[in-house]
């Protein structure tokens, strides 16, 4: 009798009464055969979605004819083996689902997607993410839920590939708690805007910045690239991607000549986007580096054994030659004693106070020092990074108009915090 029922469940055209009868059959294999059929009435499939046997529910999860109400029910099934095949099926329906929930079927599919995106089983969420990672038209909050997942196998695929994620979504993820490696995934996206690049750089996460530099399609501001070139002295993993960046400023190229290994220096010299004058400057820098025999150019060590430049700087000031261009050249050449002497002369403050402000790594203090010295706010921004060695995320930036971000009264007050001139 059971063999006959199996044959009926698998092959024969059934009446509604026969469907009901077989759906309640005591043989699991009969109910499994019935659950695989696509010509079964929706209410029968829904009935089987609550079957006590996992095998039956799994077939219902796989069945494309299963009504969305049953899919939603199965999205919370107690067995992972039921939810896994359901995830693959529902994910394929995602592009046809509107967040506006145009009709009941779409609403149910959307709800099932949201349930699966929060599933307790990592494998379920991973399958959903892998399936939806490069699909357009997927409900945004489903993708955002997956993108914020603390398991990288879940968040990584959509963070790197999903066209649904906006810059605002990415910035929110960068600024919040995220899975280890999430920033790397964002840095590898096909298109990374300057704003997102700035946010990644501000985290100071070295490996993510290395991936960002290595991503030729990532948009990185020239100023940010210059700052990274300055910081890369001791961060070897940045050297190769920096040299290979599509666009490299003259300042960045000159600074990199201070520390790149010989093979990378050759690559830098062979770049076609740098003019002959810059290449000659790089070669001179290399020669100077060799002659200096590796002398450290950091602020503290530069002070040892080098003649005090204060008289020379004062003379330049008296002759009206101590201008912004000279100061920038000293910064690019890491002539920190000259820079400090210049800030002291221009601001009419003792060098001990200037050094105190620099060592404090106070963004407002450094901006106040630049203001007192009468130099542009943009240069004050650069001094925070290059001279005071402040993390990118802590730097106080000039306004969009290039003005100081604080009032004169505020700037003056921050100088007073460091004592008398």
mmCIF file of C-alpha atoms in Angstrom:
data_model
loop_
_atom_site.group_PDB
_atom_site.id
_atom_site.type_symbol
_atom_site.label_atom_id
_atom_site.label_comp_id
_atom_site.label_asym_id
_atom_site.label_seq_id
_atom_site.Cartn_x
_atom_site.Cartn_y
_atom_site.Cartn_z
ATOM 1 C CA UNK A 1 0.000 0.000 0.000
ATOM 2 C CA UNK A 2 2.827 2.371 0.878
ATOM 3 C CA UNK A 3 4.497 1.773 -2.490
ATOM 4 C CA UNK A 4 1.255 2.634 -4.225
ATOM 5 C CA UNK A 5 0.961 5.816 -2.171
ATOM 6 C CA UNK A 6 4.551 6.759 -3.056
ATOM 7 C CA UNK A 7 3.755 6.346 -6.733
ATOM 8 C CA UNK A 8 0.638 8.475 -6.356
ATOM 9 C CA UNK A 9 2.501 11.163 -4.443
ATOM 10 C CA UNK A 10 5.234 11.323 -7.067
ATOM 11 C CA UNK A 11 3.507 10.890 -10.396
ATOM 12 C CA UNK A 12 -0.259 10.893 -10.488
ATOM 13 C CA UNK A 13 -2.502 13.868 -10.929
ATOM 14 C CA UNK A 14 -4.208 14.339 -7.579
ATOM 15 C CA UNK A 15 -7.523 15.668 -6.480
ATOM 16 C CA UNK A 16 -7.688 18.100 -3.588
ATOM 17 C CA UNK A 17 -8.942 15.331 -1.292
ATOM 18 C CA UNK A 18 -6.037 13.070 -2.326
ATOM 19 C CA UNK A 19 -3.564 15.878 -1.595
ATOM 20 C CA UNK A 20 -5.028 16.218 1.907
ATOM 21 C CA UNK A 21 -4.863 12.488 2.428
ATOM 22 C CA UNK A 22 -1.216 12.148 1.345
ATOM 23 C CA UNK A 23 -0.185 15.257 3.317
ATOM 24 C CA UNK A 24 -1.249 13.407 6.475
ATOM 25 C CA UNK A 25 0.315 10.067 5.460
ATOM 26 C CA UNK A 26 2.221 8.293 8.224
ATOM 27 C CA UNK A 27 5.127 7.521 5.871
ATOM 28 C CA UNK A 28 7.622 10.408 5.779
ATOM 29 C CA UNK A 29 8.848 9.423 2.322
ATOM 30 C CA UNK A 30 5.317 9.860 0.909
ATOM 31 C CA UNK A 31 5.042 13.335 2.408
ATOM 32 C CA UNK A 32 8.525 14.211 1.059
ATOM 33 C CA UNK A 33 7.488 13.211 -2.464
ATOM 34 C CA UNK A 34 4.364 15.322 -2.153
ATOM 35 C CA UNK A 35 6.375 18.284 -0.820
ATOM 36 C CA UNK A 36 8.534 18.298 -3.956
ATOM 37 C CA UNK A 37 5.636 18.710 -6.381
ATOM 38 C CA UNK A 38 4.956 22.144 -7.858
ATOM 39 C CA UNK A 39 1.328 21.384 -8.774
ATOM 40 C CA UNK A 40 0.179 21.052 -5.157
ATOM 41 C CA UNK A 41 -2.312 23.544 -3.786
ATOM 42 C CA UNK A 42 -0.689 26.385 -1.759
ATOM 43 C CA UNK A 43 -2.602 25.549 1.418
ATOM 44 C CA UNK A 44 -1.300 21.971 1.292
ATOM 45 C CA UNK A 45 2.266 23.205 0.917
ATOM 46 C CA UNK A 46 1.721 25.567 3.830
ATOM 47 C CA UNK A 47 0.383 22.644 5.869
ATOM 48 C CA UNK A 48 3.509 20.617 5.070
ATOM 49 C CA UNK A 49 5.714 23.577 6.104
ATOM 50 C CA UNK A 50 4.721 22.699 9.676
ATOM 51 C CA UNK A 51 5.409 18.963 9.268
ATOM 52 C CA UNK A 52 7.171 17.345 12.216
ATOM 53 C CA UNK A 53 9.766 15.791 9.883
ATOM 54 C CA UNK A 54 12.687 18.039 8.966
ATOM 55 C CA UNK A 55 13.050 16.282 5.595
ATOM 56 C CA UNK A 56 9.535 17.301 4.584
ATOM 57 C CA UNK A 57 10.008 20.916 5.644
ATOM 58 C CA UNK A 58 13.315 21.012 3.754
ATOM 59 C CA UNK A 59 11.602 19.968 0.523
ATOM 60 C CA UNK A 60 8.961 22.642 1.092
ATOM 61 C CA UNK A 61 11.749 25.192 1.576
ATOM 62 C CA UNK A 62 13.251 24.160 -1.770
ATOM 63 C CA UNK A 63 9.975 24.066 -3.654
ATOM 64 C CA UNK A 64 9.587 27.208 -5.845
ATOM 65 C CA UNK A 65 5.795 26.798 -5.666
ATOM 66 C CA UNK A 66 5.728 27.189 -1.892
ATOM 67 C CA UNK A 67 3.661 30.265 -0.983
ATOM 68 C CA UNK A 68 5.520 33.214 0.571
ATOM 69 C CA UNK A 69 3.540 32.767 3.802
ATOM 70 C CA UNK A 70 5.119 29.324 4.178
ATOM 71 C CA UNK A 71 8.577 30.703 3.304
ATOM 72 C CA UNK A 72 8.216 33.275 6.061
ATOM 73 C CA UNK A 73 7.257 30.503 8.471
ATOM 74 C CA UNK A 74 10.270 28.408 7.433
ATOM 75 C CA UNK A 75 12.624 31.382 7.783
ATOM 76 C CA UNK A 76 12.345 30.836 11.530
ATOM 77 C CA UNK A 77 12.478 27.044 11.356
ATOM 78 C CA UNK A 78 14.349 25.390 14.205
ATOM 79 C CA UNK A 79 16.535 23.357 11.815
ATOM 80 C CA UNK A 80 19.412 25.008 9.974
ATOM 81 C CA UNK A 81 19.141 22.360 7.230
ATOM 82 C CA UNK A 82 15.728 23.807 6.420
ATOM 83 C CA UNK A 83 16.780 27.458 6.526
ATOM 84 C CA UNK A 84 19.880 27.002 4.342
ATOM 85 C CA UNK A 85 18.082 25.935 1.131
ATOM 86 C CA UNK A 86 15.353 28.457 1.835
ATOM 87 C CA UNK A 87 17.995 31.205 1.998
ATOM 88 C CA UNK A 88 19.253 30.417 -1.493
ATOM 89 C CA UNK A 89 15.733 30.378 -2.907
ATOM 90 C CA UNK A 90 14.577 33.582 -1.219
ATOM 91 C CA UNK A 91 17.805 35.432 -2.109
ATOM 92 C CA UNK A 92 17.134 34.840 -5.804
ATOM 93 C CA UNK A 93 13.772 36.569 -5.389
ATOM 94 C CA UNK A 94 15.366 39.628 -3.737
ATOM 95 C CA UNK A 95 15.685 41.854 -6.849
ATOM 96 C CA UNK A 96 11.944 41.583 -7.382
ATOM 97 C CA UNK A 97 11.164 42.812 -3.870
ATOM 98 C CA UNK A 98 10.364 46.459 -3.290
ATOM 99 C CA UNK A 99 11.002 48.176 0.033
ATOM 100 C CA UNK A 100 7.771 50.021 -0.600
ATOM 101 C CA UNK A 101 6.063 46.609 -0.316
ATOM 102 C CA UNK A 102 3.866 47.028 -3.373
ATOM 103 C CA UNK A 103 1.860 43.899 -2.658
ATOM 104 C CA UNK A 104 1.458 41.213 -0.074
ATOM 105 C CA UNK A 105 3.690 38.636 -1.755
ATOM 106 C CA UNK A 106 6.573 41.084 -1.995
ATOM 107 C CA UNK A 107 6.024 42.118 1.608
ATOM 108 C CA UNK A 108 6.240 38.499 2.761
ATOM 109 C CA UNK A 109 9.400 37.871 0.733
ATOM 110 C CA UNK A 110 10.943 41.046 2.116
ATOM 111 C CA UNK A 111 10.095 40.002 5.662
ATOM 112 C CA UNK A 112 11.589 36.553 5.081
ATOM 113 C CA UNK A 113 14.803 38.170 3.831
ATOM 114 C CA UNK A 114 15.024 40.296 6.945
ATOM 115 C CA UNK A 115 14.476 37.270 9.182
ATOM 116 C CA UNK A 116 17.210 35.325 7.378
ATOM 117 C CA UNK A 117 19.621 38.289 7.502
ATOM 118 C CA UNK A 118 19.410 38.051 11.318
ATOM 119 C CA UNK A 119 19.568 34.254 11.469
ATOM 120 C CA UNK A 120 21.522 32.832 14.388
ATOM 121 C CA UNK A 121 23.417 30.481 12.056
ATOM 122 C CA UNK A 122 26.431 32.192 10.438
ATOM 123 C CA UNK A 123 26.173 29.859 7.456
ATOM 124 C CA UNK A 124 22.644 31.056 6.683
ATOM 125 C CA UNK A 125 23.681 34.715 6.778
ATOM 126 C CA UNK A 126 26.807 33.929 4.775
ATOM 127 C CA UNK A 127 24.839 32.254 1.987
ATOM 128 C CA UNK A 128 22.451 35.203 1.864
ATOM 129 C CA UNK A 129 25.352 37.651 1.669
ATOM 130 C CA UNK A 130 27.216 35.701 -1.004
ATOM 131 C CA UNK A 131 24.064 35.432 -3.103
ATOM 132 C CA UNK A 132 23.120 39.107 -2.806
ATOM 133 C CA UNK A 133 26.605 40.683 -2.831
ATOM 134 C CA UNK A 134 26.550 41.972 -6.416
ATOM 135 C CA UNK A 135 22.810 42.101 -7.063
ATOM 136 C CA UNK A 136 21.208 45.470 -7.678
ATOM 137 C CA UNK A 137 17.660 46.245 -6.583
ATOM 138 C CA UNK A 138 17.890 44.353 -3.272
ATOM 139 C CA UNK A 139 16.088 46.012 -0.344
ATOM 140 C CA UNK A 140 18.574 48.424 1.218
ATOM 141 C CA UNK A 141 17.932 47.540 4.834
ATOM 142 C CA UNK A 142 18.553 43.834 4.114
ATOM 143 C CA UNK A 143 21.958 44.713 2.667
ATOM 144 C CA UNK A 144 22.694 47.156 5.494
ATOM 145 C CA UNK A 145 21.860 44.461 8.028
ATOM 146 C CA UNK A 146 24.310 42.081 6.367
ATOM 147 C CA UNK A 147 26.944 44.819 5.985
ATOM 148 C CA UNK A 148 26.883 45.546 9.716
ATOM 149 C CA UNK A 149 27.232 41.869 10.663
ATOM 150 C CA UNK A 150 30.122 41.211 13.073
ATOM 151 C CA UNK A 151 31.177 38.116 11.125
ATOM 152 C CA UNK A 152 33.392 39.077 8.193
ATOM 153 C CA UNK A 153 32.238 36.094 6.111
ATOM 154 C CA UNK A 154 28.807 37.738 6.225
ATOM 155 C CA UNK A 155 29.604 41.452 6.027
ATOM 156 C CA UNK A 156 32.669 41.215 3.780
ATOM 157 C CA UNK A 157 31.003 40.218 0.480
ATOM 158 C CA UNK A 158 28.384 42.967 0.509
ATOM 159 C CA UNK A 159 30.816 45.585 1.829
ATOM 160 C CA UNK A 160 33.172 44.899 -1.060
ATOM 161 C CA UNK A 161 30.718 44.325 -3.899
ATOM 162 C CA UNK A 162 27.158 45.478 -3.196
ATOM 163 C CA UNK A 163 26.004 48.327 -5.467
ATOM 164 C CA UNK A 164 23.146 48.963 -3.039
ATOM 165 C CA UNK A 165 25.356 50.482 -0.325
ATOM 166 C CA UNK A 166 25.629 54.271 -0.527
ATOM 167 C CA UNK A 167 28.519 56.422 0.702
ATOM 168 C CA UNK A 168 26.363 57.325 3.701
ATOM 169 C CA UNK A 169 25.953 53.630 4.529
ATOM 170 C CA UNK A 170 29.699 53.031 4.253
ATOM 171 C CA UNK A 171 30.570 56.074 6.364
ATOM 172 C CA UNK A 172 28.194 54.925 9.083
ATOM 173 C CA UNK A 173 29.789 51.469 9.134
ATOM 174 C CA UNK A 174 33.307 52.939 9.235
ATOM 175 C CA UNK A 175 32.387 55.150 12.186
ATOM 176 C CA UNK A 176 30.698 52.365 14.155
ATOM 177 C CA UNK A 177 31.714 49.005 15.569
ATOM 178 C CA UNK A 178 32.384 46.617 12.704
ATOM 179 C CA UNK A 179 33.901 43.235 11.969
ATOM 180 C CA UNK A 180 37.678 42.973 11.828
ATOM 181 C CA UNK A 181 38.539 43.245 8.152
ATOM 182 C CA UNK A 182 35.428 45.252 7.237
ATOM 183 C CA UNK A 183 37.512 48.320 6.396
ATOM 184 C CA UNK A 184 39.659 46.215 4.094
ATOM 185 C CA UNK A 185 36.551 45.070 2.233
ATOM 186 C CA UNK A 186 35.363 48.670 1.828
ATOM 187 C CA UNK A 187 38.825 49.728 0.632
ATOM 188 C CA UNK A 188 38.671 47.131 -2.160
ATOM 189 C CA UNK A 189 35.335 48.294 -3.623
ATOM 190 C CA UNK A 190 35.248 48.987 -7.350
ATOM 191 C CA UNK A 191 34.562 52.674 -6.711
ATOM 192 C CA UNK A 192 35.622 54.414 -3.494
ATOM 193 C CA UNK A 193 34.821 58.118 -3.211
ATOM 194 C CA UNK A 194 37.162 60.710 -1.694
ATOM 195 C CA UNK A 195 34.857 61.044 1.312
ATOM 196 C CA UNK A 196 34.944 57.310 2.032
ATOM 197 C CA UNK A 197 38.718 57.242 1.462
ATOM 198 C CA UNK A 198 39.138 60.060 3.986
ATOM 199 C CA UNK A 199 37.107 58.095 6.519
ATOM 200 C CA UNK A 200 39.175 54.937 6.023
ATOM 201 C CA UNK A 201 42.417 56.904 6.316
ATOM 202 C CA UNK A 202 41.214 58.597 9.501
ATOM 203 C CA UNK A 203 40.936 55.205 11.227
ATOM 204 C CA UNK A 204 44.722 54.719 10.925
ATOM 205 C CA UNK A 205 44.158 51.024 10.222
ATOM 206 C CA UNK A 206 47.326 50.206 8.303
ATOM 207 C CA UNK A 207 46.199 47.142 6.363
ATOM 208 C CA UNK A 208 42.974 48.843 5.234
ATOM 209 C CA UNK A 209 44.922 51.913 4.083
ATOM 210 C CA UNK A 210 47.316 49.605 2.213
ATOM 211 C CA UNK A 211 44.328 48.058 0.405
ATOM 212 C CA UNK A 212 42.951 51.528 -0.324
ATOM 213 C CA UNK A 213 46.278 52.659 -1.811
ATOM 214 C CA UNK A 214 46.428 49.473 -3.860
ATOM 215 C CA UNK A 215 42.920 50.054 -5.244
ATOM 216 C CA UNK A 216 43.569 52.002 -8.442
ATOM 217 C CA UNK A 217 39.918 53.011 -8.730
ATOM 218 C CA UNK A 218 39.808 54.510 -5.222
ATOM 219 C CA UNK A 219 39.638 58.303 -5.251
ATOM 220 C CA UNK A 220 42.160 59.757 -2.779
ATOM 221 C CA UNK A 221 42.646 63.486 -2.341
ATOM 222 C CA UNK A 222 46.107 64.779 -3.238
ATOM 223 C CA UNK A 223 46.482 66.248 0.254
ATOM 224 C CA UNK A 224 45.614 62.908 1.860
ATOM 225 C CA UNK A 225 48.049 61.107 -0.440
ATOM 226 C CA UNK A 226 50.781 63.560 0.526
ATOM 227 C CA UNK A 227 50.081 62.940 4.203
ATOM 228 C CA UNK A 228 50.236 59.182 3.708
ATOM 229 C CA UNK A 229 53.505 59.508 1.803
ATOM 230 C CA UNK A 230 54.848 61.450 4.773
ATOM 231 C CA UNK A 231 53.680 58.834 7.267
ATOM 232 C CA UNK A 232 54.808 55.823 5.227
ATOM 233 C CA UNK A 233 58.454 56.098 6.285
ATOM 234 C CA UNK A 234 58.146 53.206 8.754
ATOM 235 C CA UNK A 235 55.103 51.487 7.230
ATOM 236 C CA UNK A 236 56.641 49.193 4.621
ATOM 237 C CA UNK A 237 53.312 47.734 3.484
ATOM 238 C CA UNK A 238 52.357 51.164 2.089
ATOM 239 C CA UNK A 239 55.482 51.593 -0.039
ATOM 240 C CA UNK A 240 54.575 49.448 -3.048
ATOM 241 C CA UNK A 241 50.961 50.658 -3.418
ATOM 242 C CA UNK A 242 52.100 54.274 -3.002
ATOM 243 C CA UNK A 243 54.638 53.954 -5.804
ATOM 244 C CA UNK A 244 51.977 52.368 -8.026
ATOM 245 C CA UNK A 245 49.241 54.946 -7.400
ATOM 246 C CA UNK A 246 47.844 56.287 -10.731
ATOM 247 C CA UNK A 247 48.481 59.890 -9.681
ATOM 248 C CA UNK A 248 51.259 61.014 -7.399
ATOM 249 C CA UNK A 249 52.036 64.612 -6.466
ATOM 250 C CA UNK A 250 55.485 66.127 -6.683
ATOM 251 C CA UNK A 251 55.581 66.573 -2.902
ATOM 252 C CA UNK A 252 54.685 62.922 -2.288
ATOM 253 C CA UNK A 253 57.312 61.716 -4.766
ATOM 254 C CA UNK A 254 60.008 63.869 -3.162
ATOM 255 C CA UNK A 255 59.125 62.704 0.325
ATOM 256 C CA UNK A 256 59.120 59.037 -0.686
ATOM 257 C CA UNK A 257 62.625 59.409 -2.066
ATOM 258 C CA UNK A 258 63.790 59.721 1.543
ATOM 259 C CA UNK A 259 62.913 56.176 2.506
ATOM 260 C CA UNK A 260 62.022 53.875 -0.404
ATOM 261 C CA UNK A 261 64.100 50.782 -1.051
ATOM 262 C CA UNK A 262 66.345 50.919 -4.134
ATOM 263 C CA UNK A 263 64.055 48.791 -6.322
ATOM 264 C CA UNK A 264 61.067 51.006 -5.538
ATOM 265 C CA UNK A 265 63.091 54.158 -6.091
ATOM 266 C CA UNK A 266 63.798 52.902 -9.597
ATOM 267 C CA UNK A 267 60.052 52.406 -10.128
ATOM 268 C CA UNK A 268 59.417 55.920 -8.857
ATOM 269 C CA UNK A 269 62.012 57.350 -11.251
ATOM 270 C CA UNK A 270 60.399 55.516 -14.175
ATOM 271 C CA UNK A 271 56.918 56.973 -13.634
ATOM 272 C CA UNK A 272 55.680 58.775 -16.735
ATOM 273 C CA UNK A 273 53.461 61.249 -14.864
ATOM 274 C CA UNK A 274 56.425 62.980 -13.162
ATOM 275 C CA UNK A 275 58.301 65.544 -15.229
ATOM 276 C CA UNK A 276 62.063 65.555 -15.733
ATOM 277 C CA UNK A 277 62.657 68.243 -13.124
ATOM 278 C CA UNK A 278 60.972 66.141 -10.462
ATOM 279 C CA UNK A 279 62.936 63.042 -11.469
ATOM 280 C CA UNK A 280 66.168 65.035 -11.220
ATOM 281 C CA UNK A 281 65.073 66.219 -7.771
ATOM 282 C CA UNK A 282 64.390 62.654 -6.706
ATOM 283 C CA UNK A 283 67.805 61.523 -7.878
ATOM 284 C CA UNK A 284 69.432 64.384 -5.972
ATOM 285 C CA UNK A 285 67.531 63.343 -2.874
ATOM 286 C CA UNK A 286 68.732 59.771 -3.299
ATOM 287 C CA UNK A 287 72.328 60.996 -3.618
ATOM 288 C CA UNK A 288 71.912 63.142 -0.512
ATOM 289 C CA UNK A 289 70.447 60.173 1.350
ATOM 290 C CA UNK A 290 73.448 58.030 0.456
ATOM 291 C CA UNK A 291 75.862 60.766 1.522
ATOM 292 C CA UNK A 292 74.058 61.159 4.813
ATOM 293 C CA UNK A 293 74.475 57.426 5.342
ATOM 294 C CA UNK A 294 71.029 56.931 6.727
ATOM 295 C CA UNK A 295 71.035 59.871 9.167
ATOM 296 C CA UNK A 296 67.676 59.982 10.942
ATOM 297 C CA UNK A 297 65.665 63.089 10.144
ATOM 298 C CA UNK A 298 63.208 62.936 13.029
ATOM 299 C CA UNK A 299 62.833 66.093 15.119
ATOM 300 C CA UNK A 300 64.556 64.904 18.300
ATOM 301 C CA UNK A 301 67.616 63.426 16.617
ATOM 302 C CA UNK A 302 67.923 66.235 14.097
ATOM 303 C CA UNK A 303 68.755 68.558 16.967
ATOM 304 C CA UNK A 304 71.907 66.631 17.854
ATOM 305 C CA UNK A 305 75.171 67.764 16.270
ATOM 306 C CA UNK A 306 73.597 70.308 13.900
ATOM 307 C CA UNK A 307 74.287 74.042 14.022
ATOM 308 C CA UNK A 308 71.448 76.120 15.448
ATOM 309 C CA UNK A 309 69.704 77.729 12.429
ATOM 310 C CA UNK A 310 67.962 80.524 14.365
ATOM 311 C CA UNK A 311 70.341 83.309 13.200
ATOM 312 C CA UNK A 312 70.018 82.209 9.581
ATOM 313 C CA UNK A 313 66.216 82.148 9.891
ATOM 314 C CA UNK A 314 66.149 85.588 11.509
ATOM 315 C CA UNK A 315 68.297 86.960 8.690
ATOM 316 C CA UNK A 316 65.884 85.566 6.090
ATOM 317 C CA UNK A 317 63.013 87.192 7.969
ATOM 318 C CA UNK A 318 64.734 90.569 8.083
ATOM 319 C CA UNK A 319 65.361 90.341 4.341
ATOM 320 C CA UNK A 320 61.704 89.522 3.726
ATOM 321 C CA UNK A 321 62.559 86.084 2.378
ATOM 322 C CA UNK A 322 61.025 83.954 5.140
ATOM 323 C CA UNK A 323 57.835 83.193 3.250
ATOM 324 C CA UNK A 324 55.391 80.315 2.901
ATOM 325 C CA UNK A 325 57.329 78.748 0.020
ATOM 326 C CA UNK A 326 60.545 78.537 2.067
ATOM 327 C CA UNK A 327 58.648 77.025 4.981
ATOM 328 C CA UNK A 328 57.034 74.409 2.729
ATOM 329 C CA UNK A 329 60.438 73.476 1.289
ATOM 330 C CA UNK A 330 61.825 72.928 4.783
ATOM 331 C CA UNK A 331 58.825 70.803 5.676
ATOM 332 C CA UNK A 332 59.200 68.685 2.531
ATOM 333 C CA UNK A 333 62.886 68.200 3.313
ATOM 334 C CA UNK A 334 62.128 67.372 6.974
ATOM 335 C CA UNK A 335 64.312 70.284 8.125
ATOM 336 C CA UNK A 336 62.484 70.386 11.427
ATOM 337 C CA UNK A 337 64.955 72.649 13.264
ATOM 338 C CA UNK A 338 64.480 75.251 10.556
ATOM 339 C CA UNK A 339 60.698 74.851 10.670
ATOM 340 C CA UNK A 340 60.621 75.299 14.448
ATOM 341 C CA UNK A 341 62.964 78.274 14.251
ATOM 342 C CA UNK A 342 60.758 79.819 11.541
ATOM 343 C CA UNK A 343 57.593 79.324 13.606
ATOM 344 C CA UNK A 344 59.336 80.928 16.564
ATOM 345 C CA UNK A 345 60.493 83.935 14.536
ATOM 346 C CA UNK A 346 57.191 84.413 12.700
ATOM 347 C CA UNK A 347 55.038 84.025 15.813
ATOM 348 C CA UNK A 348 57.438 86.033 18.022
ATOM 349 C CA UNK A 349 57.299 83.211 20.577
ATOM 350 C CA UNK A 350 60.176 81.467 22.314
ATOM 351 C CA UNK A 351 61.177 78.162 20.794
ATOM 352 C CA UNK A 352 60.576 76.398 24.109
ATOM 353 C CA UNK A 353 56.884 77.339 23.851
ATOM 354 C CA UNK A 354 56.730 76.352 20.176
ATOM 355 C CA UNK A 355 58.221 72.948 21.023
ATOM 356 C CA UNK A 356 55.805 72.580 23.935
ATOM 357 C CA UNK A 357 52.843 73.106 21.599
ATOM 358 C CA UNK A 358 54.252 70.633 19.071
ATOM 359 C CA UNK A 359 54.912 67.916 21.651
ATOM 360 C CA UNK A 360 51.390 68.321 23.079
ATOM 361 C CA UNK A 361 49.902 67.131 19.756
ATOM 362 C CA UNK A 362 47.019 69.528 20.340
ATOM 363 C CA UNK A 363 45.154 70.167 17.091
ATOM 364 C CA UNK A 364 43.821 73.521 18.312
ATOM 365 C CA UNK A 365 47.210 74.442 19.737
ATOM 366 C CA UNK A 366 48.939 73.734 16.419
ATOM 367 C CA UNK A 367 46.331 75.721 14.505
ATOM 368 C CA UNK A 368 46.782 78.586 16.969
ATOM 369 C CA UNK A 369 50.557 78.448 16.451
ATOM 370 C CA UNK A 370 50.129 78.624 12.657
ATOM 371 C CA UNK A 371 47.671 81.510 13.064
ATOM 372 C CA UNK A 372 50.084 83.469 15.251
ATOM 373 C CA UNK A 373 52.850 82.815 12.714
ATOM 374 C CA UNK A 374 50.658 84.342 10.011
ATOM 375 C CA UNK A 375 50.651 81.333 7.711
ATOM 376 C CA UNK A 376 47.613 79.851 5.879
ATOM 377 C CA UNK A 377 45.300 77.496 7.752
ATOM 378 C CA UNK A 378 45.985 74.752 5.188
ATOM 379 C CA UNK A 379 49.655 74.837 6.140
ATOM 380 C CA UNK A 380 48.645 74.667 9.799
ATOM 381 C CA UNK A 381 46.748 71.495 8.913
ATOM 382 C CA UNK A 382 49.886 70.053 7.313
ATOM 383 C CA UNK A 383 52.025 70.962 10.339
ATOM 384 C CA UNK A 384 49.729 68.936 12.591
ATOM 385 C CA UNK A 385 50.419 65.829 10.568
ATOM 386 C CA UNK A 386 54.027 66.290 9.474
ATOM 387 C CA UNK A 387 55.624 68.184 12.351
ATOM 388 C CA UNK A 388 53.522 67.164 15.351
ATOM 389 C CA UNK A 389 53.035 63.603 13.950
ATOM 390 C CA UNK A 390 49.357 63.631 14.877
ATOM 391 C CA UNK A 391 46.987 60.811 13.786
ATOM 392 C CA UNK A 392 44.952 61.772 10.726
ATOM 393 C CA UNK A 393 41.700 61.352 12.607
ATOM 394 C CA UNK A 394 42.759 63.966 15.203
ATOM 395 C CA UNK A 395 43.736 66.687 12.744
ATOM 396 C CA UNK A 396 41.777 69.944 12.847
ATOM 397 C CA UNK A 397 41.123 70.977 9.253
ATOM 398 C CA UNK A 398 40.792 74.359 7.626
ATOM 399 C CA UNK A 399 37.330 75.398 6.461
ATOM 400 C CA UNK A 400 36.222 74.818 2.875
ATOM 401 C CA UNK A 401 37.164 78.434 2.182
ATOM 402 C CA UNK A 402 40.677 77.805 3.522
ATOM 403 C CA UNK A 403 40.096 79.791 6.699
ATOM 404 C CA UNK A 404 40.905 78.939 10.302
ATOM 405 C CA UNK A 405 38.157 76.838 11.922
ATOM 406 C CA UNK A 406 38.314 78.845 15.193
ATOM 407 C CA UNK A 407 37.776 82.512 15.988
ATOM 408 C CA UNK A 408 40.736 84.786 16.746
ATOM 409 C CA UNK A 409 39.693 84.861 20.399
ATOM 410 C CA UNK A 410 39.644 81.049 20.569
ATOM 411 C CA UNK A 411 43.013 80.757 18.844
ATOM 412 C CA UNK A 412 44.562 83.302 21.182
ATOM 413 C CA UNK A 413 43.119 81.504 24.207
ATOM 414 C CA UNK A 414 44.625 78.171 23.132
ATOM 415 C CA UNK A 415 48.053 79.818 22.879
ATOM 416 C CA UNK A 416 47.704 81.172 26.400
ATOM 417 C CA UNK A 417 47.254 77.631 27.686
ATOM 418 C CA UNK A 418 50.928 77.004 26.934
ATOM 419 C CA UNK A 419 52.215 79.884 29.061
ATOM 420 C CA UNK A 420 53.872 83.211 28.366
ATOM 421 C CA UNK A 421 55.662 83.887 25.080
#
